[in-house]
């Protein structure tokens, strides 16, 4: 299918988490149409190897390409961390991840040059945030920590109370005492635990959520290339999932901040 | 490949959890060889739909059948709960799950007829334990609860201390006050949290782990059909995974109670 400025933006994630990125895109670019694919049959990506996450990412991208997207947003931090080079090499459209924009947003916020990054084991192990931060600002001090239990807590809706507070303390107490003044929420699920995380790290640590920074980067890139949709027909949004859609539609509305009318189940064999 | 009594037993699970079942098999049937497949590229199954879990289960079974197994053990409670009819219909060898044996073991243990079942959302939603228990003993009272955070806690090794204790209290406190005298650990990960679970439900509730009951059922079935391996050459064990093997080999040893020398990564596309 041929792409034009009115073609949709493609967004994929391992599940519902990337809907926070889609939400920021809808707000920043209200004239753009978008197609969202959540790979719910294989979720989560964060505990899997780079090799497997790259394989899944290429298949997700291929599915969206077949539907004529003009640009791909990798809304999953783990996939952004490990699969961006392979995706950029394979795709004829621009590809944007969430890590570059998140890292640059953190560098704009830090006062003392101490940046913390929390994410899935896959994201942290990849060192992608650390590389992006130090490439842009060699003097930045980076401290990264994997917080694997945050994803199941957010998915189950355990975002307040004693359990998430204890888990957050276990992971994060020393961040606040270590010269870190800015903390990147390097997983799209973590903004749901923002209140608890903020409480544990204290008011002197600024939290960075990559979703808005990514929407800003998409706007800039489409603008530069003359690919912005002009105001006109109402934008269209389409949702695809690889497992049955019921839970995605229900939980996803919490992440997107608006109802998801329907999601189509697609069978991607890989 | 043709099966004989010296053909291996096939065992599959979504990941490492089913190794507790393989361990029980090795102890109960020391002359049997076995092939174990952990679908680590798609783990976990417990939060996915019955449709997707059945699709994955059929592919896992096909892989093991090609390697000449004489009997299939579905070591995953979620797959046992939703995919057993499809597997039995598709396979030319006997298929055993963990739910029937676990339910019968619970009925042998209960004194007052109150049985609790804890498992993944997929297992509990399927109602498989409830059906097995009530088919065998119509007067049994069954209370089931999904405990989705137990799997990530066990996988991350958070099996002792304040966090698992709080989570267990949140899920289980009322079980102990509700006439339940027997609790089925309806997920192969849960035995790793046995100490914490026992503490929360108290000494009057007996815990049932399906692994030993399943090994007993396999021994009985092979015996009846004259398919037991006779003492002779050292049994051989083979391990296969769908993601990179490093973490499986490392974490798996905790579940199996002995080292896993090596695991072969196989690419099952589905």
XYZ file of C-alpha atoms in Angstrom:
540
model
C 0.000 0.000 0.000
C 1.289 3.496 -0.805
C 1.893 5.953 2.014
C 0.857 9.594 1.968
C 0.603 12.272 4.636
C -2.896 11.006 5.424
C -1.674 7.456 5.994
C -1.852 6.352 9.620
C 0.989 6.269 12.107
C 1.719 2.691 13.213
C 2.320 1.947 16.884
C 3.157 -1.405 18.452
C 3.777 -2.671 21.935
C 3.850 -6.056 23.671
C 0.407 -5.319 25.109
C -1.533 -2.429 26.604
C 1.366 -0.358 27.971
C 2.078 1.426 24.672
C -1.391 2.950 24.762
C 0.113 5.650 27.025
C 2.276 6.597 24.029
C -0.704 6.511 21.661
C -2.574 8.759 24.101
C 0.240 11.342 23.988
C 0.241 11.115 20.166
C -3.521 11.715 20.001
C -3.144 14.804 22.173
C -0.073 16.242 20.441
C -1.181 15.377 16.877
C -4.979 15.449 16.842
C -5.244 15.229 13.037
C -3.215 12.034 12.682
C -4.811 8.636 12.234
C -3.153 5.679 13.919
C -3.083 1.872 13.984
C -2.114 0.185 17.234
C -0.965 -3.432 17.545
C -0.649 -5.060 20.978
C 1.102 -8.453 20.875
C -0.968 -9.780 23.774
C -0.393 -13.437 22.819
C 3.307 -13.084 23.614
C 3.322 -10.393 26.333
C 5.548 -9.571 28.244
C 8.681 -8.751 26.227
C 10.679 -7.399 29.176
C 11.746 -10.782 30.545
C 12.595 -12.277 27.131
C 15.855 -12.234 25.166
C 16.847 -9.552 22.662
C 16.824 -12.177 19.925
C 13.209 -13.182 20.527
C 12.016 -9.591 21.063
C 13.636 -8.567 17.755
C 11.909 -11.445 15.930
C 8.514 -10.445 17.352
C 9.141 -6.753 16.606
C 9.902 -7.409 12.929
C 6.657 -9.372 12.565
C 4.651 -6.656 14.302
C 6.184 -4.040 11.985
C 5.474 -6.149 8.903
C 1.806 -6.418 9.896
C 1.489 -2.644 10.275
C 3.450 -1.965 7.056
C 0.942 -4.091 5.149
C -1.710 -1.652 6.339
C 0.107 1.329 4.836
C 1.571 3.191 7.818
C 3.739 6.225 7.068
C 5.868 5.983 10.224
C 6.413 3.379 12.952
C 6.491 4.167 16.647
C 7.932 1.404 18.810
C 5.979 2.149 21.975
C 7.610 -0.641 23.985
C 10.805 0.251 25.829
C 12.194 -3.285 25.623
C 11.638 -3.481 21.852
C 13.040 0.048 21.447
C 16.100 -1.002 23.436
C 16.940 -4.106 21.408
C 15.182 -4.038 18.019
C 15.506 -0.482 16.674
C 18.528 -1.117 14.392
C 16.887 -4.204 12.853
C 13.579 -2.364 12.366
C 15.200 0.702 10.792
C 17.165 -1.494 8.408
C 14.116 -3.507 7.379
C 11.493 -0.767 6.995
C 11.043 1.775 4.168
C 9.401 4.278 6.569
C 10.916 6.204 9.502
C 11.079 4.278 12.797
C 11.040 5.974 16.214
C 11.490 4.365 19.611
C 10.741 5.745 23.074
C 14.282 5.592 24.454
C 15.967 8.432 22.537
C 13.170 10.930 23.314
C 13.020 9.763 26.966
C 16.782 10.134 27.415
C 16.796 13.635 25.905
C 13.882 14.668 28.136
C 15.828 13.460 31.194
C 18.884 15.510 30.170
C 16.712 18.627 29.879
C 15.352 18.025 33.408
C 18.428 17.050 35.409
C 20.045 19.796 37.466
C 22.994 17.935 38.953
C 23.647 15.452 36.156
C 22.551 12.327 38.040
C 19.961 10.343 36.058
C 18.311 7.111 37.190
C 16.668 4.694 34.788
C 14.219 1.981 35.782
C 12.874 -0.569 33.324
C 12.379 -4.249 32.532
C 15.318 -6.674 32.766
C 15.535 -6.625 28.941
C 15.716 -2.835 28.721
C 18.248 -2.434 31.527
C 20.426 -5.331 30.322
C 20.570 -3.794 26.836
C 22.221 -0.620 28.167
C 20.254 1.411 25.597
C 19.288 4.283 27.936
C 22.800 4.416 29.341
C 24.250 4.690 25.783
C 21.732 7.336 24.645
C 22.276 9.459 27.760
C 26.063 9.308 27.618
C 26.224 9.889 23.857
C 24.275 13.140 24.266
C 26.007 14.243 27.479
C 29.244 12.419 28.317
C 29.376 13.817 31.859
C 25.999 12.460 32.950
C 26.064 9.881 35.737
C 23.613 7.054 35.030
C 22.271 4.485 37.443
C 19.950 1.798 36.074
C 17.832 -0.802 37.848
C 15.477 -3.493 36.585
C 12.125 -3.585 38.428
C 10.486 -6.758 37.053
C 7.572 -6.833 39.496
C 6.250 -3.410 38.452
C 4.712 -4.785 35.227
C 2.562 -7.483 36.872
C 1.572 -5.018 39.627
C 0.394 -2.468 37.033
C -1.338 -5.130 34.913
C -3.210 -6.418 37.968
C -4.177 -2.897 39.038
C -2.202 -3.119 42.324
C -0.986 0.470 41.937
C -1.667 1.810 45.431
C -1.305 0.505 48.965
C 1.166 -1.485 50.987
C 2.323 -4.064 48.421
C 3.459 -1.708 45.613
C 4.946 0.635 48.239
C 7.078 -2.162 49.712
C 8.142 -3.370 46.258
C 9.059 0.180 45.210
C 11.063 0.647 48.411
C 12.938 -2.590 47.773
C 13.909 -1.410 44.269
C 14.326 2.333 44.692
C 15.302 3.450 48.187
C 18.968 3.978 47.378
C 18.245 5.939 44.169
C 17.104 8.894 46.238
C 20.323 8.832 48.281
C 22.692 8.581 45.399
C 22.834 11.969 43.707
C 20.049 11.001 41.304
C 17.779 14.009 40.715
C 15.893 12.684 37.670
C 14.350 9.263 37.202
C 13.279 7.902 33.791
C 10.246 5.604 33.929
C 11.738 3.366 31.245
C 8.717 1.101 30.773
C 5.284 2.148 29.553
C 3.632 0.389 32.504
C 5.434 2.406 35.157
C 3.457 5.675 34.866
C 0.567 3.759 36.465
C 2.734 3.397 39.583
C 3.873 7.039 39.457
C 2.322 8.037 42.792
C 4.009 5.225 44.718
C 7.343 5.736 42.921
C 7.278 9.489 43.600
C 6.552 8.846 47.271
C 9.517 6.471 47.614
C 12.113 8.576 45.761
C 10.891 11.835 47.301
C 10.081 15.273 45.938
C 13.643 16.139 44.939
C 13.672 13.527 42.177
C 11.884 14.525 38.950
C 10.122 11.708 37.083
C 10.341 11.435 33.285
C 7.689 9.619 31.293
C 8.802 9.043 27.682
C 5.301 9.185 26.164
C 5.079 12.974 25.738
C 8.712 13.286 24.646
C 8.081 10.603 22.009
C 4.961 12.378 20.702
C 7.026 15.556 20.421
C 9.719 13.704 18.432
C 7.085 12.251 16.094
C 5.616 15.731 15.503
C 9.052 17.158 14.724
C 9.964 14.366 12.311
C 6.646 14.485 10.420
C 6.927 18.278 10.243
C 10.485 18.201 8.845
C 9.530 15.720 6.172
C 6.272 17.434 5.209
C 4.312 14.365 6.239
C 1.895 15.890 8.750
C -1.774 15.155 8.120
C -3.634 18.363 7.337
C -6.795 19.166 9.312
C -9.712 17.598 7.544
C -11.564 14.347 7.958
C -11.869 12.980 11.493
C -8.798 10.877 12.281
C -9.349 7.131 12.451
C -7.915 4.812 15.097
C -7.652 1.052 14.689
C -6.688 -1.497 17.353
C -5.278 -4.976 16.758
C -4.309 -7.670 19.258
C -2.886 -11.187 18.958
C -4.873 -12.726 21.841
C -8.624 -12.399 22.413
C -9.561 -8.706 22.673
C -11.756 -8.595 25.817
C -9.080 -7.893 28.415
C -7.213 -5.475 26.111
C -10.356 -3.414 25.552
C -11.084 -3.325 29.279
C -7.592 -2.744 30.733
C -6.520 -0.634 27.751
C -9.106 2.039 28.445
C -7.288 2.707 31.766
C -4.021 3.246 29.870
C -5.517 5.236 26.982
C -7.767 7.411 29.113
C -10.698 6.890 26.728
C -12.828 3.904 25.736
C -11.541 1.467 23.100
C -14.659 0.690 21.054
C -13.303 -2.545 19.607
C -10.070 -4.402 18.888
C -9.570 -6.941 16.133
C -7.822 -10.212 16.926
C -5.214 -11.087 14.295
C -3.260 -14.306 13.981
C 0.407 -13.492 13.561
C 2.267 -16.779 13.424
C 5.816 -16.362 14.659
C 9.290 -42.119 14.886
C 8.018 -45.351 16.429
C 7.336 -45.505 20.152
C 8.369 -48.380 22.400
C 8.591 -48.815 26.167
C 12.082 -47.306 26.029
C 10.852 -44.190 24.244
C 11.012 -41.060 26.384
C 8.129 -39.455 28.241
C 7.405 -35.955 26.852
C 6.763 -33.089 29.245
C 5.930 -29.500 28.355
C 5.282 -26.328 30.274
C 5.213 -22.602 29.504
C 8.633 -22.258 31.130
C 10.545 -23.570 34.117
C 7.624 -24.356 36.448
C 6.923 -27.795 34.989
C 10.388 -28.921 36.047
C 8.847 -29.628 39.485
C 6.710 -32.255 37.711
C 9.724 -33.643 35.844
C 11.545 -33.866 39.187
C 8.718 -35.958 40.667
C 8.761 -38.170 37.549
C 12.529 -38.736 37.846
C 12.102 -39.779 41.467
C 9.053 -42.014 40.988
C 10.201 -43.555 37.675
C 14.018 -43.630 37.736
C 14.317 -45.816 34.645
C 12.300 -43.567 32.340
C 13.928 -41.180 29.880
C 12.246 -37.823 29.317
C 12.207 -34.832 26.993
C 11.196 -31.476 28.475
C 10.070 -28.463 26.437
C 9.727 -25.037 28.091
C 7.983 -22.472 25.857
C 10.028 -19.622 27.309
C 9.491 -17.367 24.271
C 5.773 -17.158 25.065
C 5.725 -17.547 28.871
C 3.469 -16.996 30.847
C 0.364 -18.920 29.763
C -1.672 -18.140 32.891
C -2.743 -14.654 31.822
C -3.547 -15.617 28.198
C -6.782 -16.890 26.658
C -7.757 -20.555 26.372
C -7.676 -20.222 22.592
C -4.074 -19.043 22.471
C -2.910 -21.500 25.159
C -4.496 -24.373 23.190
C -2.725 -23.266 19.997
C 0.640 -23.139 21.761
C -0.002 -26.496 23.497
C -0.714 -28.281 20.202
C 2.540 -26.965 18.728
C 4.517 -27.997 21.802
C 2.992 -31.489 21.625
C 3.753 -31.765 17.912
C 7.401 -30.922 18.557
C 7.693 -33.627 21.225
C 5.776 -36.190 19.113
C 8.313 -35.736 16.313
C 10.947 -36.862 18.802
C 9.129 -40.139 19.473
C 7.626 -39.730 22.946
C 5.439 -42.568 24.253
C 3.278 -40.417 26.532
C 2.716 -36.692 27.015
C 2.585 -34.982 30.407
C 1.134 -31.471 30.335
C 3.058 -30.063 33.295
C 1.425 -26.634 33.083
C -1.801 -26.193 35.057
C -3.171 -23.571 32.662
C -2.579 -25.775 29.600
C -3.988 -28.791 31.484
C -7.063 -26.738 32.333
C -7.875 -25.598 28.805
C -6.070 -27.753 26.222
C -6.395 -31.367 27.398
C -9.379 -32.310 25.170
C -7.710 -30.853 22.059
C -4.410 -32.579 22.877
C -6.033 -35.957 23.559
C -7.959 -35.748 20.283
C -4.885 -34.820 18.252
C -2.267 -37.186 19.706
C -1.805 -40.940 19.094
C -0.200 -41.389 22.562
C -1.774 -41.044 26.032
C -1.971 -37.494 27.398
C -1.979 -36.678 31.120
C -2.445 -33.295 32.764
C -1.732 -32.211 36.322
C -5.291 -31.251 37.275
C -6.962 -34.673 37.532
C -4.185 -36.118 39.730
C -4.062 -32.930 41.852
C -7.833 -32.950 42.388
C -7.851 -36.624 43.411
C -4.949 -36.035 45.828
C -6.938 -33.196 47.432
C -9.986 -35.439 47.883
C -7.829 -38.043 49.633
C -6.505 -35.374 52.027
C -9.593 -33.357 52.940
C -11.232 -34.242 56.242
C -14.192 -31.865 56.212
C -14.809 -31.664 52.460
C -13.712 -28.054 51.986
C -11.107 -27.734 49.238
C -9.445 -24.509 48.134
C -7.778 -24.102 44.755
C -5.316 -21.365 43.861
C -3.939 -20.902 40.358
C -3.412 -18.533 37.456
C -6.354 -16.486 36.080
C -6.545 -18.916 33.116
C -6.727 -22.010 35.325
C -9.289 -20.576 37.732
C -11.435 -19.077 34.961
C -11.562 -22.452 33.187
C -13.237 -24.100 36.196
C -11.248 -27.288 35.484
C -10.318 -28.062 39.104
C -13.846 -27.314 40.253
C -15.238 -29.751 37.643
C -12.725 -32.530 38.435
C -13.323 -32.228 42.170
C -17.106 -32.212 41.915
C -17.226 -35.005 39.352
C -15.300 -37.280 41.725
C -17.082 -36.155 44.902
C -20.309 -34.219 44.378
C -20.486 -33.088 48.014
C -17.130 -31.354 48.053
C -17.178 -27.590 48.627
C -14.722 -25.813 46.339
C -13.383 -22.295 46.636
C -11.047 -21.048 43.911
C -8.923 -17.921 43.698
C -6.551 -16.587 41.055
C -3.220 -15.361 42.466
C -1.549 -13.748 39.424
C 1.346 -12.158 41.329
C 2.651 -15.468 42.687
C 4.227 -16.409 39.318
C 6.383 -13.283 38.944
C 7.325 -13.465 42.641
C 8.511 -17.083 42.233
C 10.288 -16.313 38.940
C 12.130 -13.395 40.529
C 13.079 -15.460 43.567
C 11.066 -13.254 45.976
C 9.832 -16.296 47.899
C 10.485 -15.164 51.469
C 10.100 -11.933 53.408
C 7.615 -9.134 53.703
C 6.480 -8.729 50.074
C 5.382 -12.328 49.354
C 3.855 -12.521 52.857
C 1.714 -9.413 52.220
C 0.692 -10.633 48.765
C -0.232 -14.050 50.160
C -2.276 -12.435 52.931
C -4.117 -10.309 50.384
C -5.071 -13.409 48.367
C -5.508 -16.069 51.041
C -6.525 -14.766 54.450
C -10.189 -15.684 54.103
C -9.454 -19.208 52.842
C -8.348 -20.227 56.312
C -11.582 -18.922 57.833
C -13.918 -20.531 55.391
C -14.062 -24.233 56.193
C -11.257 -24.966 53.740
C -8.995 -27.679 55.196
C -7.073 -28.540 52.013
C -5.503 -26.158 49.518
C -4.399 -27.222 46.033
C -1.345 -25.343 44.727
C -2.803 -25.259 41.219
C 0.231 -23.787 39.465
C 3.669 -25.351 39.206
C 5.307 -22.141 40.440
C 3.459 -22.059 43.735
C 5.428 -24.785 45.570
C 8.324 -22.301 45.659
C 6.109 -20.069 47.849
C 4.961 -22.989 50.009
C 6.477 -21.697 53.258
C 4.790 -18.306 52.976
C 1.472 -19.824 51.851
C 1.512 -22.337 54.730
C 2.199 -19.544 57.202
C -0.756 -17.479 55.962
C -3.342 -20.280 55.792
C -2.140 -21.853 59.050
C -1.349 -25.405 60.158
C -4.909 -26.713 59.871
C -4.903 -26.374 56.071
C -3.080 -29.178 54.210
C -1.289 -28.140 51.016
C -1.472 -30.292 47.878
C 1.219 -30.103 45.212
C 0.149 -31.908 42.022
C 3.653 -32.943 40.970
C 3.862 -36.161 43.003
C 0.246 -37.096 42.292
C 0.916 -36.659 38.573
C 4.050 -38.838 38.687
C 1.959 -41.509 40.457
C -0.701 -41.315 37.703
C 1.963 -41.626 34.987
C 3.435 -44.694 36.734
C -0.012 -46.310 36.986
C -0.862 -45.666 33.349
C 2.462 -46.926 31.984
C 2.162 -49.985 34.216
C -1.371 -50.812 33.042
C -0.360 -50.553 29.399
C 2.898 -52.487 29.776
C 4.850 -49.411 28.686
C 7.231 -49.037 31.636
C 10.915 -48.858 30.717
C 12.763 -51.836 32.139
C 15.892 -51.239 34.216
C 18.851 -51.117 31.910
C 20.710 -48.293 30.215
C 20.959 -45.015 32.127
C 17.891 -42.883 31.384
C 18.469 -39.857 29.180
C 17.011 -36.404 29.766
C 16.763 -33.720 27.101
C 15.773 -30.082 27.569
C 14.401 -27.729 24.896
C 13.409 -24.071 25.150
C 12.025 -21.532 22.680
C 13.982 -18.515 23.995
C 17.727 -18.400 24.704
C 18.638 -21.111 27.233
C 20.817 -19.232 29.776
C 18.094 -18.165 32.209
C 16.243 -21.486 31.913
C 19.374 -23.438 32.803
C 20.068 -21.188 35.768
C 16.553 -20.734 37.219
C 15.504 -24.250 36.186
C 18.070 -25.901 38.452
C 16.205 -24.360 41.433
C 12.956 -25.961 40.252
C 14.477 -29.324 39.261
C 16.685 -29.685 42.312
C 19.651 -30.772 40.176
C 21.801 -29.059 37.545
C 20.562 -28.798 33.961
C 23.704 -29.460 31.917
C 22.378 -27.843 28.754
C 19.157 -26.847 26.990
C 18.714 -26.597 23.239
C 16.962 -23.541 21.784
C 14.395 -24.522 19.162
C 12.475 -22.204 16.872
C 8.796 -23.102 17.012
C 6.953 -20.636 14.814
C 3.413 -20.194 16.011
